JSON list of C-alpha atoms in Angstrom, two decimals:
[
{"chain": "A", "resi": 169, "resn": "LEU", "atom": "CA", "xyz": [68.82, 13.32, -30.71]},
{"chain": "A", "resi": 170, "resn": "PRO", "atom": "CA", "xyz": [67.28, 10.40, -28.87]},
{"chain": "A", "resi": 171, "resn": "THR", "atom": "CA", "xyz": [66.19, 11.39, -25.38]},
{"chain": "A", "resi": 172, "resn": "TRP", "atom": "CA", "xyz": [69.08, 9.67, -23.60]},
{"chain": "A", "resi": 173, "resn": "ALA", "atom": "CA", "xyz": [71.62, 11.57, -25.73]},
{"chain": "A", "resi": 174, "resn": "MET", "atom": "CA", "xyz": [69.77, 14.83, -25.20]},
{"chain": "A", "resi": 175, "resn": "ALA", "atom": "CA", "xyz": [69.81, 14.16, -21.44]},
{"chain": "A", "resi": 176, "resn": "VAL", "atom": "CA", "xyz": [73.58, 13.65, -21.53]},
{"chain": "A", "resi": 177, "resn": "ALA", "atom": "CA", "xyz": [74.23, 16.71, -23.71]},
{"chain": "A", "resi": 178, "resn": "MET", "atom": "CA", "xyz": [72.08, 18.98, -21.55]},
{"chain": "A", "resi": 179, "resn": "GLY", "atom": "CA", "xyz": [73.48, 17.33, -18.44]},
{"chain": "A", "resi": 180, "resn": "VAL", "atom": "CA", "xyz": [77.00, 18.45, -19.37]},
{"chain": "A", "resi": 181, "resn": "ILE", "atom": "CA", "xyz": [75.76, 22.05, -19.59]},
{"chain": "A", "resi": 182, "resn": "TRP", "atom": "CA", "xyz": [73.97, 21.71, -16.26]},
{"chain": "A", "resi": 183, "resn": "VAL", "atom": "CA", "xyz": [77.08, 20.29, -14.57]},
{"chain": "A", "resi": 184, "resn": "ALA", "atom": "CA", "xyz": [79.03, 23.32, -15.80]},
{"chain": "A", "resi": 185, "resn": "GLY", "atom": "CA", "xyz": [76.34, 25.46, -14.19]},
{"chain": "A", "resi": 186, "resn": "VAL", "atom": "CA", "xyz": [76.69, 23.52, -10.96]},
{"chain": "A", "resi": 187, "resn": "TRP", "atom": "CA", "xyz": [80.44, 24.13, -10.95]},
{"chain": "A", "resi": 188, "resn": "GLU", "atom": "CA", "xyz": [79.73, 27.84, -11.38]},
{"chain": "A", "resi": 189, "resn": "TRP", "atom": "CA", "xyz": [77.17, 27.70, -8.55]},
{"chain": "A", "resi": 190, "resn": "THR", "atom": "CA", "xyz": [79.92, 26.70, -6.11]},
{"chain": "A", "resi": 191, "resn": "ARG", "atom": "CA", "xyz": [81.39, 30.17, -6.61]},
{"chain": "A", "resi": 192, "resn": "PHE", "atom": "CA", "xyz": [78.18, 31.60, -5.15]},
{"chain": "A", "resi": 193, "resn": "ALA", "atom": "CA", "xyz": [78.59, 29.52, -2.02]},
{"chain": "A", "resi": 194, "resn": "GLY", "atom": "CA", "xyz": [82.37, 29.86, -1.74]},
{"chain": "A", "resi": 195, "resn": "SER", "atom": "CA", "xyz": [84.83, 27.09, -2.56]},
{"chain": "A", "resi": 196, "resn": "ARG", "atom": "CA", "xyz": [86.14, 26.98, 1.03]},
{"chain": "A", "resi": 197, "resn": "ILE", "atom": "CA", "xyz": [82.67, 26.14, 2.31]},
{"chain": "A", "resi": 198, "resn": "VAL", "atom": "CA", "xyz": [81.66, 23.86, -0.57]},
{"chain": "A", "resi": 199, "resn": "PRO", "atom": "CA", "xyz": [84.50, 22.12, -2.46]},
{"chain": "A", "resi": 200, "resn": "PRO", "atom": "CA", "xyz": [83.58, 22.41, -6.18]},
{"chain": "A", "resi": 201, "resn": "ALA", "atom": "CA", "xyz": [84.58, 18.86, -7.11]},
{"chain": "A", "resi": 202, "resn": "LEU", "atom": "CA", "xyz": [82.64, 17.28, -4.24]},
{"chain": "A", "resi": 203, "resn": "TYR", "atom": "CA", "xyz": [79.57, 19.45, -4.88]},
{"chain": "A", "resi": 204, "resn": "THR", "atom": "CA", "xyz": [79.61, 18.63, -8.60]},
{"chain": "A", "resi": 205, "resn": "VAL", "atom": "CA", "xyz": [79.96, 14.88, -7.98]},
{"chain": "A", "resi": 206, "resn": "PHE", "atom": "CA", "xyz": [77.05, 15.08, -5.53]},
{"chain": "A", "resi": 207, "resn": "PHE", "atom": "CA", "xyz": [74.90, 16.82, -8.15]},
{"chain": "A", "resi": 208, "resn": "ILE", "atom": "CA", "xyz": [75.77, 14.25, -10.82]},
{"chain": "A", "resi": 209, "resn": "ALA", "atom": "CA", "xyz": [74.74, 11.54, -8.35]},
{"chain": "A", "resi": 210, "resn": "LEU", "atom": "CA", "xyz": [71.43, 13.35, -7.85]},
{"chain": "A", "resi": 211, "resn": "MET", "atom": "CA", "xyz": [70.91, 13.48, -11.63]},
{"chain": "A", "resi": 212, "resn": "LEU", "atom": "CA", "xyz": [71.50, 9.75, -11.97]},
{"chain": "A", "resi": 213, "resn": "ALA", "atom": "CA", "xyz": [69.39, 8.90, -8.94]},
{"chain": "A", "resi": 214, "resn": "SER", "atom": "CA", "xyz": [66.46, 11.06, -10.08]},
{"chain": "A", "resi": 215, "resn": "GLU", "atom": "CA", "xyz": [65.91, 9.29, -13.41]},
{"chain": "A", "resi": 216, "resn": "TRP", "atom": "CA", "xyz": [63.01, 7.35, -11.89]},
{"chain": "A", "resi": 217, "resn": "LEU", "atom": "CA", "xyz": [61.18, 10.69, -11.57]},
{"chain": "A", "resi": 218, "resn": "LEU", "atom": "CA", "xyz": [60.96, 10.88, -15.38]},
{"chain": "A", "resi": 219, "resn": "ASP", "atom": "CA", "xyz": [57.45, 9.51, -15.26]},
{"chain": "A", "resi": 220, "resn": "ASN", "atom": "CA", "xyz": [54.07, 11.14, -15.70]},
{"chain": "A", "resi": 221, "resn": "ARG", "atom": "CA", "xyz": [53.20, 10.31, -12.09]},
{"chain": "A", "resi": 222, "resn": "TYR", "atom": "CA", "xyz": [56.08, 12.37, -10.74]},
{"chain": "A", "resi": 223, "resn": "ALA", "atom": "CA", "xyz": [56.69, 15.12, -13.33]},
{"chain": "A", "resi": 224, "resn": "GLN", "atom": "CA", "xyz": [54.02, 17.38, -11.85]},
{"chain": "A", "resi": 225, "resn": "TRP", "atom": "CA", "xyz": [55.52, 16.96, -8.39]},
{"chain": "A", "resi": 226, "resn": "VAL", "atom": "CA", "xyz": [58.94, 17.94, -9.72]},
{"chain": "A", "resi": 227, "resn": "ALA", "atom": "CA", "xyz": [57.37, 21.02, -11.32]},
{"chain": "A", "resi": 228, "resn": "ALA", "atom": "CA", "xyz": [55.57, 21.89, -8.08]},
{"chain": "A", "resi": 229, "resn": "ILE", "atom": "CA", "xyz": [58.78, 21.64, -6.04]},
{"chain": "A", "resi": 230, "resn": "SER", "atom": "CA", "xyz": [60.55, 23.81, -8.60]},
{"chain": "A", "resi": 231, "resn": "MET", "atom": "CA", "xyz": [57.84, 26.47, -8.48]},
{"chain": "A", "resi": 232, "resn": "LEU", "atom": "CA", "xyz": [57.91, 26.43, -4.68]},
{"chain": "A", "resi": 233, "resn": "TRP", "atom": "CA", "xyz": [61.65, 27.08, -4.77]},
{"chain": "A", "resi": 234, "resn": "TRP", "atom": "CA", "xyz": [61.20, 30.02, -7.18]},
{"chain": "A", "resi": 235, "resn": "LEU", "atom": "CA", "xyz": [58.47, 31.42, -4.93]},
{"chain": "A", "resi": 236, "resn": "LEU", "atom": "CA", "xyz": [60.95, 31.31, -2.04]},
{"chain": "A", "resi": 237, "resn": "ALA", "atom": "CA", "xyz": [63.50, 33.03, -4.31]},
{"chain": "A", "resi": 238, "resn": "ILE", "atom": "CA", "xyz": [61.02, 35.87, -4.92]},
{"chain": "A", "resi": 239, "resn": "ILE", "atom": "CA", "xyz": [60.47, 36.24, -1.18]},
{"chain": "A", "resi": 240, "resn": "SER", "atom": "CA", "xyz": [64.24, 36.25, -0.62]},
{"chain": "A", "resi": 241, "resn": "MET", "atom": "CA", "xyz": [64.68, 39.05, -3.15]},
{"chain": "A", "resi": 242, "resn": "CYS", "atom": "CA", "xyz": [62.00, 41.12, -1.48]},
{"chain": "A", "resi": 243, "resn": "CYS", "atom": "CA", "xyz": [63.71, 40.66, 1.90]},
{"chain": "A", "resi": 244, "resn": "TYR", "atom": "CA", "xyz": [67.30, 40.94, 0.65]},
{"chain": "A", "resi": 245, "resn": "LYS", "atom": "CA", "xyz": [69.22, 43.23, 2.97]},
{"chain": "A", "resi": 246, "resn": "LYS", "atom": "CA", "xyz": [71.91, 41.16, 4.61]},
{"chain": "A", "resi": 247, "resn": "LYS", "atom": "CA", "xyz": [74.33, 38.40, 3.72]},
{"chain": "A", "resi": 248, "resn": "ILE", "atom": "CA", "xyz": [72.88, 35.01, 2.77]},
{"chain": "A", "resi": 249, "resn": "PRO", "atom": "CA", "xyz": [74.66, 32.12, 4.54]},
{"chain": "A", "resi": 250, "resn": "ALA", "atom": "CA", "xyz": [76.88, 30.10, 2.20]},
{"chain": "A", "resi": 251, "resn": "MET", "atom": "CA", "xyz": [75.23, 26.83, 3.21]},
{"chain": "A", "resi": 252, "resn": "VAL", "atom": "CA", "xyz": [71.81, 28.20, 2.24]},
{"chain": "A", "resi": 253, "resn": "VAL", "atom": "CA", "xyz": [73.20, 29.10, -1.18]},
{"chain": "A", "resi": 254, "resn": "ALA", "atom": "CA", "xyz": [74.75, 25.64, -1.54]},
{"chain": "A", "resi": 255, "resn": "ILE", "atom": "CA", "xyz": [71.51, 23.85, -0.62]},
{"chain": "A", "resi": 256, "resn": "SER", "atom": "CA", "xyz": [69.61, 26.05, -3.09]},
{"chain": "A", "resi": 257, "resn": "GLY", "atom": "CA", "xyz": [71.66, 24.81, -6.06]},
{"chain": "A", "resi": 258, "resn": "PRO", "atom": "CA", "xyz": [69.92, 21.46, -6.68]},
{"chain": "A", "resi": 259, "resn": "PHE", "atom": "CA", "xyz": [66.48, 23.03, -6.20]},
{"chain": "A", "resi": 260, "resn": "ALA", "atom": "CA", "xyz": [67.27, 25.72, -8.78]},
{"chain": "A", "resi": 261, "resn": "LEU", "atom": "CA", "xyz": [68.97, 23.49, -11.34]},
{"chain": "A", "resi": 262, "resn": "LEU", "atom": "CA", "xyz": [67.90, 19.84, -11.09]},
{"chain": "A", "resi": 263, "resn": "PRO", "atom": "CA", "xyz": [64.12, 20.24, -11.81]},
{"chain": "A", "resi": 264, "resn": "ALA", "atom": "CA", "xyz": [64.81, 22.19, -15.01]},
{"chain": "A", "resi": 265, "resn": "TRP", "atom": "CA", "xyz": [67.00, 19.43, -16.41]},
{"chain": "A", "resi": 266, "resn": "LEU", "atom": "CA", "xyz": [64.59, 16.70, -15.33]},
{"chain": "A", "resi": 267, "resn": "LEU", "atom": "CA", "xyz": [61.55, 18.39, -16.84]},
{"chain": "A", "resi": 268, "resn": "LEU", "atom": "CA", "xyz": [63.26, 19.17, -20.14]},
{"chain": "A", "resi": 269, "resn": "VAL", "atom": "CA", "xyz": [64.26, 15.51, -20.46]},
{"chain": "A", "resi": 270, "resn": "TYR", "atom": "CA", "xyz": [60.72, 14.46, -19.51]},
{"chain": "A", "resi": 271, "resn": "ILE", "atom": "CA", "xyz": [59.12, 16.73, -22.12]},
{"chain": "A", "resi": 272, "resn": "HIS", "atom": "CA", "xyz": [61.60, 15.56, -24.76]},
{"chain": "A", "resi": 273, "resn": "GLY", "atom": "CA", "xyz": [60.89, 11.88, -24.19]},
{"chain": "A", "resi": 274, "resn": "ALA", "atom": "CA", "xyz": [57.35, 11.57, -22.86]},
{"chain": "A", "resi": 275, "resn": "VAL", "atom": "CA", "xyz": [55.31, 14.36, -24.47]},
{"chain": "A", "resi": 276, "resn": "PRO", "atom": "CA", "xyz": [53.96, 14.05, -28.05]},
{"chain": "A", "resi": 277, "resn": "ASN", "atom": "CA", "xyz": [56.26, 15.98, -30.42]},
{"chain": "A", "resi": 278, "resn": "GLY", "atom": "CA", "xyz": [58.55, 16.36, -27.40]},
{"chain": "A", "resi": 279, "resn": "PRO", "atom": "CA", "xyz": [61.84, 17.26, -29.17]},
{"chain": "A", "resi": 280, "resn": "ALA", "atom": "CA", "xyz": [60.22, 20.12, -31.10]},
{"chain": "A", "resi": 281, "resn": "ILE", "atom": "CA", "xyz": [58.41, 21.41, -28.00]},
{"chain": "A", "resi": 282, "resn": "THR", "atom": "CA", "xyz": [61.64, 21.23, -25.98]},
{"chain": "A", "resi": 283, "resn": "LEU", "atom": "CA", "xyz": [63.51, 23.21, -28.65]},
{"chain": "A", "resi": 284, "resn": "SER", "atom": "CA", "xyz": [60.63, 25.70, -28.82]},
{"chain": "A", "resi": 285, "resn": "ALA", "atom": "CA", "xyz": [60.75, 26.24, -25.05]},
{"chain": "A", "resi": 286, "resn": "LEU", "atom": "CA", "xyz": [64.48, 26.92, -25.24]},
{"chain": "A", "resi": 287, "resn": "ILE", "atom": "CA", "xyz": [64.01, 29.32, -28.16]},
{"chain": "A", "resi": 288, "resn": "ILE", "atom": "CA", "xyz": [61.35, 31.22, -26.21]},
{"chain": "A", "resi": 289, "resn": "VAL", "atom": "CA", "xyz": [63.76, 31.63, -23.28]},
{"chain": "A", "resi": 290, "resn": "TRP", "atom": "CA", "xyz": [66.60, 32.70, -25.58]},
{"chain": "A", "resi": 291, "resn": "ALA", "atom": "CA", "xyz": [64.30, 35.21, -27.30]},
{"chain": "A", "resi": 292, "resn": "ALA", "atom": "CA", "xyz": [63.25, 36.64, -23.94]},
{"chain": "A", "resi": 293, "resn": "ASP", "atom": "CA", "xyz": [66.88, 37.07, -22.84]},
{"chain": "A", "resi": 294, "resn": "ILE", "atom": "CA", "xyz": [67.95, 38.64, -26.14]},
{"chain": "A", "resi": 295, "resn": "GLY", "atom": "CA", "xyz": [64.97, 41.00, -26.21]},
{"chain": "A", "resi": 296, "resn": "ALA", "atom": "CA", "xyz": [65.47, 42.04, -22.61]},
{"chain": "A", "resi": 297, "resn": "TYR", "atom": "CA", "xyz": [69.17, 42.70, -23.21]},
{"chain": "A", "resi": 298, "resn": "PHE", "atom": "CA", "xyz": [68.82, 44.80, -26.35]},
{"chain": "A", "resi": 299, "resn": "PHE", "atom": "CA", "xyz": [65.72, 46.73, -25.29]},
{"chain": "A", "resi": 300, "resn": "GLY", "atom": "CA", "xyz": [67.26, 47.33, -21.88]},
{"chain": "A", "resi": 301, "resn": "ARG", "atom": "CA", "xyz": [70.53, 48.59, -23.36]},
{"chain": "A", "resi": 302, "resn": "ARG", "atom": "CA", "xyz": [68.79, 50.79, -25.94]},
{"chain": "A", "resi": 303, "resn": "TYR", "atom": "CA", "xyz": [65.79, 52.14, -24.04]},
{"chain": "A", "resi": 304, "resn": "GLY", "atom": "CA", "xyz": [66.36, 51.24, -20.40]},
{"chain": "A", "resi": 305, "resn": "ARG", "atom": "CA", "xyz": [65.52, 54.15, -18.08]},
{"chain": "A", "resi": 306, "resn": "VAL", "atom": "CA", "xyz": [63.31, 52.87, -15.26]},
{"chain": "A", "resi": 307, "resn": "LYS", "atom": "CA", "xyz": [65.25, 50.47, -13.05]},
{"chain": "A", "resi": 308, "resn": "LEU", "atom": "CA", "xyz": [63.63, 47.16, -12.10]},
{"chain": "A", "resi": 309, "resn": "VAL", "atom": "CA", "xyz": [65.29, 46.30, -8.75]},
{"chain": "A", "resi": 310, "resn": "PRO", "atom": "CA", "xyz": [68.34, 48.57, -8.46]},
{"chain": "A", "resi": 311, "resn": "ARG", "atom": "CA", "xyz": [69.46, 47.30, -5.04]},
{"chain": "A", "resi": 312, "resn": "ILE", "atom": "CA", "xyz": [69.92, 43.80, -6.50]},
{"chain": "A", "resi": 313, "resn": "SER", "atom": "CA", "xyz": [70.71, 44.42, -10.17]},
{"chain": "A", "resi": 314, "resn": "PRO", "atom": "CA", "xyz": [71.25, 48.06, -11.21]},
{"chain": "A", "resi": 315, "resn": "GLY", "atom": "CA", "xyz": [71.45, 47.16, -14.91]},
{"chain": "A", "resi": 316, "resn": "LYS", "atom": "CA", "xyz": [67.98, 45.66, -15.34]},
{"chain": "A", "resi": 317, "resn": "SER", "atom": "CA", "xyz": [65.07, 47.88, -16.36]},
{"chain": "A", "resi": 318, "resn": "TRP", "atom": "CA", "xyz": [61.32, 47.72, -16.95]},
{"chain": "A", "resi": 319, "resn": "GLU", "atom": "CA", "xyz": [61.95, 48.54, -20.60]},
{"chain": "A", "resi": 320, "resn": "GLY", "atom": "CA", "xyz": [64.06, 45.38, -20.79]},
{"chain": "A", "resi": 321, "resn": "VAL", "atom": "CA", "xyz": [61.19, 43.41, -19.27]},
{"chain": "A", "resi": 322, "resn": "LEU", "atom": "CA", "xyz": [58.81, 44.70, -21.94]},
{"chain": "A", "resi": 323, "resn": "GLY", "atom": "CA", "xyz": [61.35, 43.89, -24.64]},
{"chain": "A", "resi": 324, "resn": "GLY", "atom": "CA", "xyz": [61.76, 40.37, -23.30]},
{"chain": "A", "resi": 325, "resn": "VAL", "atom": "CA", "xyz": [58.00, 39.84, -23.20]},
{"chain": "A", "resi": 326, "resn": "SER", "atom": "CA", "xyz": [57.60, 41.12, -26.77]},
{"chain": "A", "resi": 327, "resn": "THR", "atom": "CA", "xyz": [60.33, 38.94, -28.31]},
{"chain": "A", "resi": 328, "resn": "ALA", "atom": "CA", "xyz": [59.21, 35.88, -26.34]},
{"chain": "A", "resi": 329, "resn": "VAL", "atom": "CA", "xyz": [55.63, 36.29, -27.57]},
{"chain": "A", "resi": 330, "resn": "VAL", "atom": "CA", "xyz": [56.87, 36.61, -31.17]},
{"chain": "A", "resi": 331, "resn": "ALA", "atom": "CA", "xyz": [58.97, 33.45, -30.77]},
{"chain": "A", "resi": 332, "resn": "ALA", "atom": "CA", "xyz": [56.06, 31.60, -29.14]},
{"chain": "A", "resi": 333, "resn": "THR", "atom": "CA", "xyz": [53.69, 32.63, -31.92]},
{"chain": "A", "resi": 334, "resn": "ALA", "atom": "CA", "xyz": [56.11, 31.41, -34.57]},
{"chain": "A", "resi": 335, "resn": "ALA", "atom": "CA", "xyz": [56.64, 28.11, -32.73]},
{"chain": "A", "resi": 336, "resn": "GLY", "atom": "CA", "xyz": [52.91, 27.62, -32.22]},
{"chain": "A", "resi": 337, "resn": "VAL", "atom": "CA", "xyz": [52.20, 28.17, -35.91]},
{"chain": "A", "resi": 338, "resn": "ALA", "atom": "CA", "xyz": [55.04, 25.85, -36.96]},
{"chain": "A", "resi": 339, "resn": "LEU", "atom": "CA", "xyz": [53.90, 23.06, -34.64]},
{"chain": "A", "resi": 340, "resn": "GLY", "atom": "CA", "xyz": [50.17, 23.55, -35.11]},
{"chain": "A", "resi": 341, "resn": "VAL", "atom": "CA", "xyz": [49.73, 24.15, -31.37]},
{"chain": "A", "resi": 342, "resn": "PRO", "atom": "CA", "xyz": [47.01, 26.56, -30.11]},
{"chain": "A", "resi": 343, "resn": "LEU", "atom": "CA", "xyz": [48.66, 29.97, -29.87]},
{"chain": "A", "resi": 344, "resn": "GLY", "atom": "CA", "xyz": [47.06, 30.73, -26.51]},
{"chain": "A", "resi": 345, "resn": "ALA", "atom": "CA", "xyz": [48.93, 27.81, -24.95]},
{"chain": "A", "resi": 346, "resn": "PHE", "atom": "CA", "xyz": [52.32, 28.78, -26.36]},
{"chain": "A", "resi": 347, "resn": "ILE", "atom": "CA", "xyz": [51.90, 32.47, -25.56]},
{"chain": "A", "resi": 348, "resn": "SER", "atom": "CA", "xyz": [51.01, 31.51, -21.97]},
{"chain": "A", "resi": 349, "resn": "ILE", "atom": "CA", "xyz": [54.24, 29.49, -21.86]},
{"chain": "A", "resi": 350, "resn": "ALA", "atom": "CA", "xyz": [56.13, 32.50, -23.20]},
{"chain": "A", "resi": 351, "resn": "LEU", "atom": "CA", "xyz": [54.75, 34.85, -20.54]},
{"chain": "A", "resi": 352, "resn": "ALA", "atom": "CA", "xyz": [55.51, 32.35, -17.77]},
{"chain": "A", "resi": 353, "resn": "ALA", "atom": "CA", "xyz": [59.03, 31.80, -19.15]},
{"chain": "A", "resi": 354, "resn": "VAL", "atom": "CA", "xyz": [59.72, 35.54, -19.20]},
{"chain": "A", "resi": 355, "resn": "LEU", "atom": "CA", "xyz": [58.53, 36.01, -15.62]},
{"chain": "A", "resi": 356, "resn": "ILE", "atom": "CA", "xyz": [60.55, 33.08, -14.31]},
{"chain": "A", "resi": 357, "resn": "SER", "atom": "CA", "xyz": [63.63, 34.08, -16.32]},
{"chain": "A", "resi": 358, "resn": "ILE", "atom": "CA", "xyz": [63.48, 37.56, -14.75]},
{"chain": "A", "resi": 359, "resn": "VAL", "atom": "CA", "xyz": [63.23, 36.00, -11.29]},
{"chain": "A", "resi": 360, "resn": "GLY", "atom": "CA", "xyz": [66.13, 33.71, -12.19]},
{"chain": "A", "resi": 361, "resn": "ASP", "atom": "CA", "xyz": [68.32, 36.58, -13.41]},
{"chain": "A", "resi": 362, "resn": "LEU", "atom": "CA", "xyz": [67.59, 38.60, -10.29]},
{"chain": "A", "resi": 363, "resn": "THR", "atom": "CA", "xyz": [68.23, 35.61, -8.04]},
{"chain": "A", "resi": 364, "resn": "PHE", "atom": "CA", "xyz": [71.64, 35.01, -9.60]},
{"chain": "A", "resi": 365, "resn": "SER", "atom": "CA", "xyz": [72.38, 38.75, -9.35]},
{"chain": "A", "resi": 366, "resn": "MET", "atom": "CA", "xyz": [71.44, 38.57, -5.66]},
{"chain": "A", "resi": 367, "resn": "PHE", "atom": "CA", "xyz": [73.81, 35.64, -5.11]},
{"chain": "A", "resi": 368, "resn": "LYS", "atom": "CA", "xyz": [76.62, 37.41, -6.99]},
{"chain": "A", "resi": 369, "resn": "ARG", "atom": "CA", "xyz": [76.09, 40.57, -4.95]},
{"chain": "A", "resi": 370, "resn": "ASN", "atom": "CA", "xyz": [76.06, 38.40, -1.84]},
{"chain": "A", "resi": 371, "resn": "VAL", "atom": "CA", "xyz": [79.50, 37.05, -2.77]}
]
C-alpha cells in the first residue's frame, strides 16, 4: 500500500485499541466515544511529526513512557486512578502508530521493514504463548499476570530471533541489526503485555 493508505488501515486498528483502552479507565470516567474522537484528533494533528527531525523525539517520548510503565509494575500494589489510565492511552498507543507510518514512508525499503517489524512481534507473541503453555513452570510476575512464565519469555526470544534472521537475510540487512531489533521488540512486548495485565487487574 502507499503510505497514506497504510496509515489509514493501521489507524483503524489503533482506534479499535483506543476504544478498548476506555474499558481500562472506566466508561463512566471516560466516555468511549469522546475519548476515541479525541485520539483521532491527536492522530490527525500529529502528522507533522512524521519527519526525520521529530521521529527520534517521538521514539524518546515513547521509551520514557514504557520506562514509567516498568516502574509502575514494580510498585503495583494499589489501585491506579482511572484518570492516570486514561492519560496513559495516547502515550502507549500514538507513538507506535506514528513511528510505523514514518518507517513505512521515510525509510529506504520502508514497507518491507515495517512488515518485518510486525512479523518479529507476531513471532515473539506466538512463541511466548506456545512455549509458555507447553513448558511454563517458573512464573514471571505472578502478582500481575499469573499465566506468564520465564519459559514463555525464552520461547518468545527464540522465535523472534528466527523471524529476524529470516527477514534480515531476505532484505539483505546486517543480521546483527535485525536481531537487536528482535530482542528489543521481545522485551518491550513483555512490558506491554504485563502493563495491560496490570490495567485489567486494576479494573
